[in-house]
Amino acid sequence: MYTPKNVFTNNDLTKYMETSDAWIQERTGIKERRYADRTGETTTTMGVAAAAIAIERAGITPQDIDFIVFATLSPDYYFPGCGVLLQRAMKMKEIGALDVRNQCSGFLYALSVADQFIKTGMYKNILVVGSEKHSFGLDFSTRGRNVSVIFGDGAGAVVLQPTAAPNQGILSTHLHSDGESAEMLAMFNPGTHANHWTEQKLADFNDAEIADMFMSNAMVDKAQNFPNMDGPAVFKKAVVKFPEVIMEALAANGLQSTDINMLIPHQANLRISQFVQQKLGLRDDQVHNNIQKFGNTTAASVPIALCEAWEEGKIKAGDLVCLAAFGSGFTWASALLRW
Ligand SMILES: CC(C)(COP(=O)(O)OP(=O)(O)OC[C@H]1O[C@@H](n2cnc3c(N)ncnc32)[C@H](O)[C@@H]1OP(=O)(O)O)[C@@H](O)C(=O)NCCC(=O)NCCS
């Protein structure tokens, strides 16, 4: 994992918007988050920093990696993706690089893609990265406070390799989506939607016969270029889908929630994680949360929490580890691993 040095507390946010440490802690559990250096760090450079540690710990070199899967919602460029920027920065061979755009469940989707390539024997060393530089794209005025206080920057990475040991590694992955509520947690602009999907106007486009519709001054003036979130709706769906997709993974492997040694839930909101823990009947030592320190780092949250739990000695060989995530789309996913 790599997290930027710059710590931004809840009190620091009160300098920019009407909010309070008490409100943020009570509703989300977050005390502080990290923000990337504004010009010195990008989503890719943070991904590279995490990847370098993962590659070293796997006992290989960047040249041994034979496929990259990079999950993010805050890419350096609209296109090309961060995968190729990482490939260039780490001087890797001319290997495949795939970007995954599944927001909070992005790391689990990326992991599941890598898992399939490993299981078919196609690749031997796959780098899976989740990284976000949210701080570059948030509305730090009071208008955007329901979103901005939640998100933080950081990166996590893993190297996936095949194992000959039976019943070890990734046992299964489970992916879902329901686009019915796509607009409830979304960043609409810039985009090509042309107000097609909703009665509500999501952007002020230039209405000339032929023009650069993609971005307009009005869009910027009206702050239409920031993320949009219906917090209570997201909360309600998350507390249903998290337990559901975890139980699905357990059932697929003939296991029960009490078999889980460590649950790493996507760090969306501490209250969501606590609800899931209670629903599954897990003890505090069976769940790892770190949203208090890092906020919600979207595609990076699961690998950061996984890394931290492992570094703290909370995950041992043979442990059953469950990863689960829910987010924009809505999309949600789980993975069960025998460490
Ligand atoms: C965002 C979230 C913390 C808001 O908490 P909530 O209890 O649902 O609060 P509401 O959105 O109903 O807002 C309650 C009030 O607090 C205000 N408020 C919103 N953000 C605030 C902030 N940062 N500081 C102070 N007040 C704030 C609202 O304006 C509202 O005021 P009003 O009652 O005068 O209209 C909560 O809904 C949540 O965590 N949802 C899930 C979000 C999530 O997990 N997103 C990522 C998914 S991966």
Coordinates of C-alpha atoms and ligand atoms in Angstrom, one line a residue:
M1 CA 0.0 0.0 0.0
Y2 CA 1.0 3.6 -0.5
T3 CA -0.7 6.5 1.1
P4 CA 0.3 10.1 0.7
K5 CA 2.1 11.9 3.5
N6 CA -0.3 14.8 3.7
V7 CA -2.9 14.2 6.5
F8 CA -6.1 16.2 6.2
T9 CA -8.2 16.1 9.4
N10 CA -11.9 16.8 9.7
N11 CA -11.0 20.1 11.4
D12 CA -8.9 21.0 8.3
L13 CA -12.0 20.6 6.2
T14 CA -13.9 23.1 8.3
K15 CA -11.7 25.8 6.9
Y16 CA -13.3 25.3 3.5
M17 CA -16.9 24.2 4.1
E18 CA -19.6 24.2 6.8
T19 CA -19.0 20.9 8.5
S20 CA -17.7 19.6 11.8
D21 CA -15.5 16.9 13.2
A22 CA -18.4 15.6 15.3
W23 CA -20.8 15.3 12.2
I24 CA -18.2 13.5 10.1
Q25 CA -17.2 11.1 12.8
E26 CA -20.7 10.3 13.9
R27 CA -22.0 9.7 10.4
T28 CA -19.0 8.0 8.8
G29 CA -16.3 7.1 11.4
I30 CA -13.7 9.1 9.5
K31 CA -11.2 11.2 11.5
E32 CA -8.7 12.0 8.8
R33 CA -7.8 11.2 5.3
R34 CA -4.6 11.6 3.1
Y35 CA -4.4 13.9 0.1
A36 CA -1.8 13.4 -2.6
D37 CA 0.7 16.1 -3.3
R38 CA -1.3 18.3 -5.7
T39 CA 1.3 18.5 -8.5
G40 CA 3.9 15.9 -7.4
E41 CA 1.6 12.8 -7.3
T42 CA -1.0 11.3 -9.5
T43 CA -3.2 8.2 -9.4
T44 CA -0.6 6.4 -11.4
T45 CA 2.5 7.4 -9.4
M46 CA 0.7 6.3 -6.2
G47 CA -0.2 3.0 -8.0
V48 CA 3.5 2.6 -9.0
A49 CA 4.6 3.2 -5.4
A50 CA 2.3 0.4 -4.1
A51 CA 3.1 -1.9 -7.0
A52 CA 6.9 -1.5 -6.3
I53 CA 6.3 -2.9 -2.8
A54 CA 4.0 -5.7 -3.9
I55 CA 6.5 -6.8 -6.6
E56 CA 9.4 -6.7 -4.2
R57 CA 7.5 -8.7 -1.6
A58 CA 6.6 -11.3 -4.3
G59 CA 10.3 -11.7 -4.9
I60 CA 10.2 -10.8 -8.6
T61 CA 11.0 -7.7 -10.7
P62 CA 8.8 -5.4 -12.8
Q63 CA 10.1 -7.2 -15.9
D64 CA 8.5 -10.5 -14.6
I65 CA 5.0 -9.0 -14.6
D66 CA 3.1 -10.4 -17.6
F67 CA -0.3 -8.5 -17.2
I68 CA -1.5 -5.4 -15.5
V69 CA -5.1 -4.7 -14.3
F70 CA -5.5 -1.1 -12.9
A71 CA -8.7 -0.1 -11.2
T72 CA -9.5 3.6 -10.7
L73 CA -12.3 6.2 -11.1
S74 CA -9.8 9.1 -11.0
P75 CA -7.4 8.3 -13.9
D76 CA -4.5 10.6 -14.8
Y77 CA -6.0 11.1 -18.3
Y78 CA -9.5 10.6 -19.6
F79 CA -7.7 8.2 -22.0
P80 CA -5.4 6.3 -22.2
G81 CA -5.8 4.5 -18.9
C82 CA -3.4 4.3 -15.9
G83 CA -2.3 0.8 -16.8
V84 CA -0.1 1.9 -19.7
L85 CA 1.3 4.8 -17.7
L86 CA 2.3 2.4 -15.0
Q87 CA 3.8 0.0 -17.6
R88 CA 5.9 2.9 -18.9
A89 CA 6.9 4.2 -15.4
M90 CA 8.0 0.8 -14.2
K91 CA 9.8 -0.1 -17.5
M92 CA 7.8 -3.3 -17.9
K93 CA 7.8 -5.4 -21.0
E94 CA 5.2 -4.8 -23.8
I95 CA 2.6 -6.7 -21.8
G96 CA -1.2 -6.3 -21.7
A97 CA -2.6 -3.4 -19.6
L98 CA -6.3 -3.3 -18.7
D99 CA -8.1 -0.5 -16.9
V100 CA -11.1 -1.3 -14.8
R101 CA -13.7 1.4 -14.1
N102 CA -15.9 -0.1 -11.4
Q103 CA -15.4 2.5 -8.7
C104 CA -15.6 1.1 -5.2
S105 CA -15.9 -2.5 -6.3
G106 CA -13.1 -1.9 -8.9
F107 CA -10.4 -3.7 -7.1
L108 CA -12.5 -6.8 -6.7
Y109 CA -13.5 -6.8 -10.4
A110 CA -9.8 -6.4 -11.3
L111 CA -8.9 -9.2 -9.0
S112 CA -11.5 -11.5 -10.5
V113 CA -10.2 -10.8 -14.0
A114 CA -6.7 -11.6 -12.9
D115 CA -7.9 -14.7 -11.1
Q116 CA -9.4 -16.0 -14.4
F117 CA -6.2 -15.4 -16.3
I118 CA -4.2 -17.3 -13.6
K119 CA -6.7 -20.2 -13.5
T120 CA -6.6 -20.6 -17.3
G121 CA -2.8 -20.7 -17.2
M122 CA -2.5 -17.7 -19.5
Y123 CA -0.3 -15.6 -17.1
K124 CA 2.0 -16.3 -14.2
N125 CA 2.6 -12.9 -12.5
I126 CA -0.3 -10.4 -12.7
L127 CA -0.1 -7.0 -11.1
V128 CA -3.5 -5.8 -9.8
V129 CA -3.6 -2.1 -8.7
G130 CA -6.3 0.1 -7.1
S131 CA -5.5 3.8 -6.8
E132 CA -7.3 7.1 -6.4
K133 CA -6.5 10.8 -6.3
H134 CA -9.9 12.0 -5.3
S135 CA -8.6 15.2 -3.8
F136 CA -8.2 16.6 -7.4
G137 CA -11.9 16.3 -8.3
L138 CA -13.9 17.1 -5.2
D139 CA -16.1 20.2 -4.5
F140 CA -14.6 21.6 -1.3
S141 CA -17.3 24.2 -0.9
T142 CA -20.3 23.6 1.4
R143 CA -22.3 22.5 -1.7
G144 CA -20.2 19.4 -2.0
R145 CA -19.7 18.5 1.6
N146 CA -21.8 15.3 1.7
V147 CA -19.4 13.8 -0.8
S148 CA -16.1 15.6 -0.1
V149 CA -15.7 14.7 3.5
I150 CA -15.8 11.0 2.7
F151 CA -13.1 10.5 0.2
G152 CA -9.3 10.2 0.5
D153 CA -6.3 9.4 -1.7
G154 CA -4.1 6.3 -1.8
A155 CA -3.2 3.1 -3.6
G156 CA -2.9 -0.6 -3.0
A157 CA -1.5 -3.4 -5.1
V158 CA -1.1 -7.2 -5.2
V159 CA 0.8 -9.6 -7.3
L160 CA -1.2 -12.7 -8.2
Q161 CA 0.5 -16.0 -9.0
P162 CA -0.6 -19.6 -9.5
T163 CA -0.2 -22.1 -6.7
A164 CA 0.0 -25.9 -6.9
A165 CA -1.3 -26.2 -3.3
P166 CA -4.9 -27.4 -3.2
N167 CA -7.5 -25.2 -1.6
Q168 CA -5.2 -22.2 -1.4
G169 CA -5.4 -18.8 -3.0
I170 CA -8.5 -17.3 -4.5
L171 CA -11.3 -19.8 -3.9
S172 CA -14.0 -17.8 -5.8
T173 CA -15.1 -14.3 -6.9
H174 CA -18.7 -13.1 -7.2
L175 CA -19.6 -10.0 -9.3
H176 CA -22.9 -8.1 -9.6
S177 CA -24.5 -5.0 -11.0
D178 CA -27.8 -3.1 -11.0
G179 CA -27.8 -0.1 -13.2
E180 CA -31.2 1.0 -12.1
S181 CA -29.6 3.5 -9.7
A182 CA -26.6 4.5 -11.9
E183 CA -27.2 8.2 -11.2
M184 CA -27.4 7.9 -7.4
L185 CA -23.6 7.8 -7.1
A186 CA -22.0 9.2 -10.2
M187 CA -19.9 11.9 -11.9
F188 CA -21.8 12.8 -15.0
N189 CA -19.5 15.3 -16.6
P190 CA -17.5 15.5 -18.8
G191 CA -19.4 12.7 -20.6
T192 CA -21.3 12.0 -23.8
H193 CA -24.7 11.5 -22.1
A194 CA -26.3 14.6 -23.7
N195 CA -29.0 14.5 -20.9
H196 CA -30.3 11.3 -22.5
W197 CA -30.9 9.2 -19.4
T198 CA -32.8 11.4 -17.0
E199 CA -35.6 13.9 -17.0
Q200 CA -33.4 16.0 -14.8
K201 CA -30.8 18.1 -16.8
L202 CA -27.4 16.8 -15.7
A203 CA -25.4 19.2 -17.8
D204 CA -25.6 22.5 -19.7
F205 CA -24.2 21.6 -23.1
N206 CA -23.4 23.9 -25.9
D207 CA -26.5 23.7 -28.1
A208 CA -24.9 24.8 -31.4
E209 CA -25.5 22.5 -34.4
I210 CA -21.9 21.3 -34.2
A211 CA -19.8 22.1 -31.3
D212 CA -17.6 20.8 -28.5
M213 CA -20.5 19.3 -26.5
F214 CA -18.2 17.5 -24.1
M215 CA -17.3 20.4 -21.9
S216 CA -18.8 23.8 -21.6
N217 CA -18.1 26.9 -19.5
A218 CA -21.7 26.7 -18.1
M219 CA -20.9 23.2 -16.9
V220 CA -18.0 24.5 -14.9
D221 CA -19.8 27.6 -13.8
K222 CA -22.7 25.5 -12.4
A223 CA -20.4 23.0 -10.7
Q224 CA -21.7 20.2 -12.8
N225 CA -18.3 18.6 -13.0
F226 CA -18.3 17.2 -9.5
P227 CA -19.5 13.8 -8.1
N228 CA -23.1 13.4 -7.2
M229 CA -24.3 11.1 -4.4
D230 CA -27.6 10.3 -2.8
G231 CA -26.0 9.2 0.5
P232 CA -29.0 7.7 2.3
A233 CA -30.0 5.6 -0.9
V234 CA -26.4 4.3 -1.2
F235 CA -26.4 3.4 2.5
K236 CA -29.7 1.5 2.3
K237 CA -28.6 -0.6 -0.7
A238 CA -25.1 -1.2 0.7
V239 CA -26.2 -2.7 3.9
V240 CA -28.3 -5.3 2.0
K241 CA -25.9 -6.1 -0.8
F242 CA -22.7 -6.4 1.4
P243 CA -24.0 -9.3 3.5
E244 CA -25.7 -10.9 0.5
V245 CA -22.6 -11.1 -1.6
I246 CA -20.5 -12.4 1.3
M247 CA -23.1 -15.1 2.1
E248 CA -23.1 -16.0 -1.6
A249 CA -19.3 -16.5 -1.6
L250 CA -19.5 -18.6 1.6
A251 CA -22.3 -20.8 0.2
A252 CA -20.4 -21.4 -3.0
N253 CA -17.6 -22.9 -1.0
G254 CA -19.7 -24.8 1.6
L255 CA -18.6 -22.4 4.4
Q256 CA -20.3 -20.3 7.0
S257 CA -19.7 -16.7 8.3
T258 CA -18.1 -18.1 11.5
D259 CA -15.4 -19.7 9.3
I260 CA -14.2 -16.2 8.2
N261 CA -10.9 -15.3 9.9
M262 CA -10.7 -11.9 8.4
L263 CA -13.3 -9.8 6.6
I264 CA -12.0 -6.8 4.7
P265 CA -14.9 -4.7 3.7
H266 CA -14.6 -1.8 1.3
Q267 CA -14.2 1.2 3.5
A268 CA -17.3 3.1 2.5
N269 CA -18.6 4.1 5.9
L270 CA -17.7 2.7 9.3
R271 CA -21.4 2.4 10.1
I272 CA -21.9 0.2 7.0
S273 CA -19.0 -2.0 8.0
Q274 CA -20.4 -2.3 11.6
F275 CA -23.8 -3.2 10.3
V276 CA -22.3 -5.9 8.1
Q277 CA -20.2 -7.3 11.0
Q278 CA -23.3 -7.5 13.2
K279 CA -25.4 -9.1 10.5
L280 CA -22.7 -11.8 10.0
G281 CA -22.2 -12.3 13.7
L282 CA -18.4 -11.5 13.5
R283 CA -16.2 -10.4 16.4
D284 CA -14.1 -7.2 16.2
D285 CA -11.0 -9.2 15.5
Q286 CA -12.6 -10.8 12.5
V287 CA -13.0 -7.5 10.6
H288 CA -10.4 -4.9 9.6
N289 CA -11.5 -1.3 9.3
N290 CA -9.2 1.7 8.7
I291 CA -11.6 4.3 7.2
Q292 CA -10.9 6.3 10.4
K293 CA -7.4 7.1 9.0
F294 CA -7.8 7.1 5.3
G295 CA -11.5 7.9 4.4
N296 CA -13.0 6.1 1.5
T297 CA -10.3 5.5 -1.1
T298 CA -12.6 3.7 -3.5
A299 CA -10.7 1.2 -5.7
A300 CA -7.7 1.4 -3.3
S301 CA -9.6 0.8 -0.1
V302 CA -9.7 -3.0 -0.1
P303 CA -6.0 -3.6 -1.0
I304 CA -4.9 -0.9 1.5
A305 CA -7.0 -2.5 4.3
L306 CA -5.8 -6.0 3.2
C307 CA -2.1 -4.8 3.3
E308 CA -2.5 -3.1 6.6
A309 CA -4.2 -6.1 8.2
W310 CA -1.4 -8.4 6.9
E311 CA 1.3 -6.0 8.1
E312 CA -0.3 -6.0 11.5
G313 CA -0.1 -9.8 11.7
K314 CA -3.9 -10.1 11.6
I315 CA -3.8 -12.5 8.6
K316 CA -1.8 -15.8 8.8
A317 CA -1.2 -18.6 6.4
G318 CA -4.3 -20.8 6.0
D319 CA -6.7 -18.1 7.2
L320 CA -10.0 -17.6 5.3
V321 CA -10.1 -14.0 4.1
C322 CA -13.2 -12.5 2.7
L323 CA -13.0 -9.3 0.6
A324 CA -16.3 -7.5 -0.2
A325 CA -17.2 -4.2 -1.9
F326 CA -20.2 -2.1 -2.9
G327 CA -20.4 1.1 -4.8
S328 CA -21.3 3.3 -7.8
G329 CA -23.2 1.5 -10.6
F330 CA -24.5 0.0 -8.4
T331 CA -21.9 -2.7 -8.6
W332 CA -20.9 -5.1 -5.8
A333 CA -18.6 -8.0 -5.4
S334 CA -16.9 -10.5 -3.1
A335 CA -13.8 -12.8 -3.1
L336 CA -13.0 -15.6 -0.8
L337 CA -9.3 -16.4 -0.3
R338 CA -7.4 -19.1 1.6
W339 CA -4.2 -17.1 2.6
Ligands
LIG1 C1 -23.2 10.6 3.2 C2 -23.7 10.2 4.6 C3 -22.6 10.2 5.5 C4 -24.7 11.2 5.0 O1 -25.3 10.9 6.2 P1 -26.9 10.9 6.4 O2 -27.1 10.6 7.8 O3 -27.5 10.0 5.4 O4 -27.2 12.4 6.2 P2 -28.1 13.1 5.1 O5 -27.5 13.0 3.7 O6 -29.5 12.6 5.3 O7 -28.0 14.6 5.5 C5 -28.4 15.0 6.8 C6 -28.1 16.5 7.0 O8 -26.6 16.7 7.1 C7 -26.2 17.7 6.2 N1 -24.8 17.3 5.7 C8 -24.4 16.6 4.7 N2 -23.1 16.5 4.6 C9 -22.6 17.2 5.7 C10 -21.4 17.5 6.2 N3 -20.2 17.0 5.6 N4 -21.2 18.2 7.4 C11 -22.3 18.7 8.0 N5 -23.6 18.5 7.5 C12 -23.7 17.7 6.4 C13 -27.2 17.6 5.1 O9 -27.2 18.8 4.3 C14 -28.5 17.4 5.8 O10 -28.9 18.6 6.3 P3 -30.5 18.9 6.4 O11 -31.1 17.9 7.3 O12 -30.5 20.3 6.9 O13 -31.0 18.8 5.0 C15 -24.4 8.8 4.5 O14 -25.6 8.9 3.8 C16 -23.6 7.7 3.9 O15 -22.5 7.5 4.4 N6 -24.1 7.1 2.9 C17 -23.3 6.1 2.2 C18 -22.3 6.8 1.3 C19 -21.3 5.9 0.8 O16 -20.9 4.9 1.4 N7 -20.7 6.3 -0.3 C20 -19.7 5.6 -0.9 C21 -20.2 4.3 -1.5 S1 -18.9 3.3 -2.0

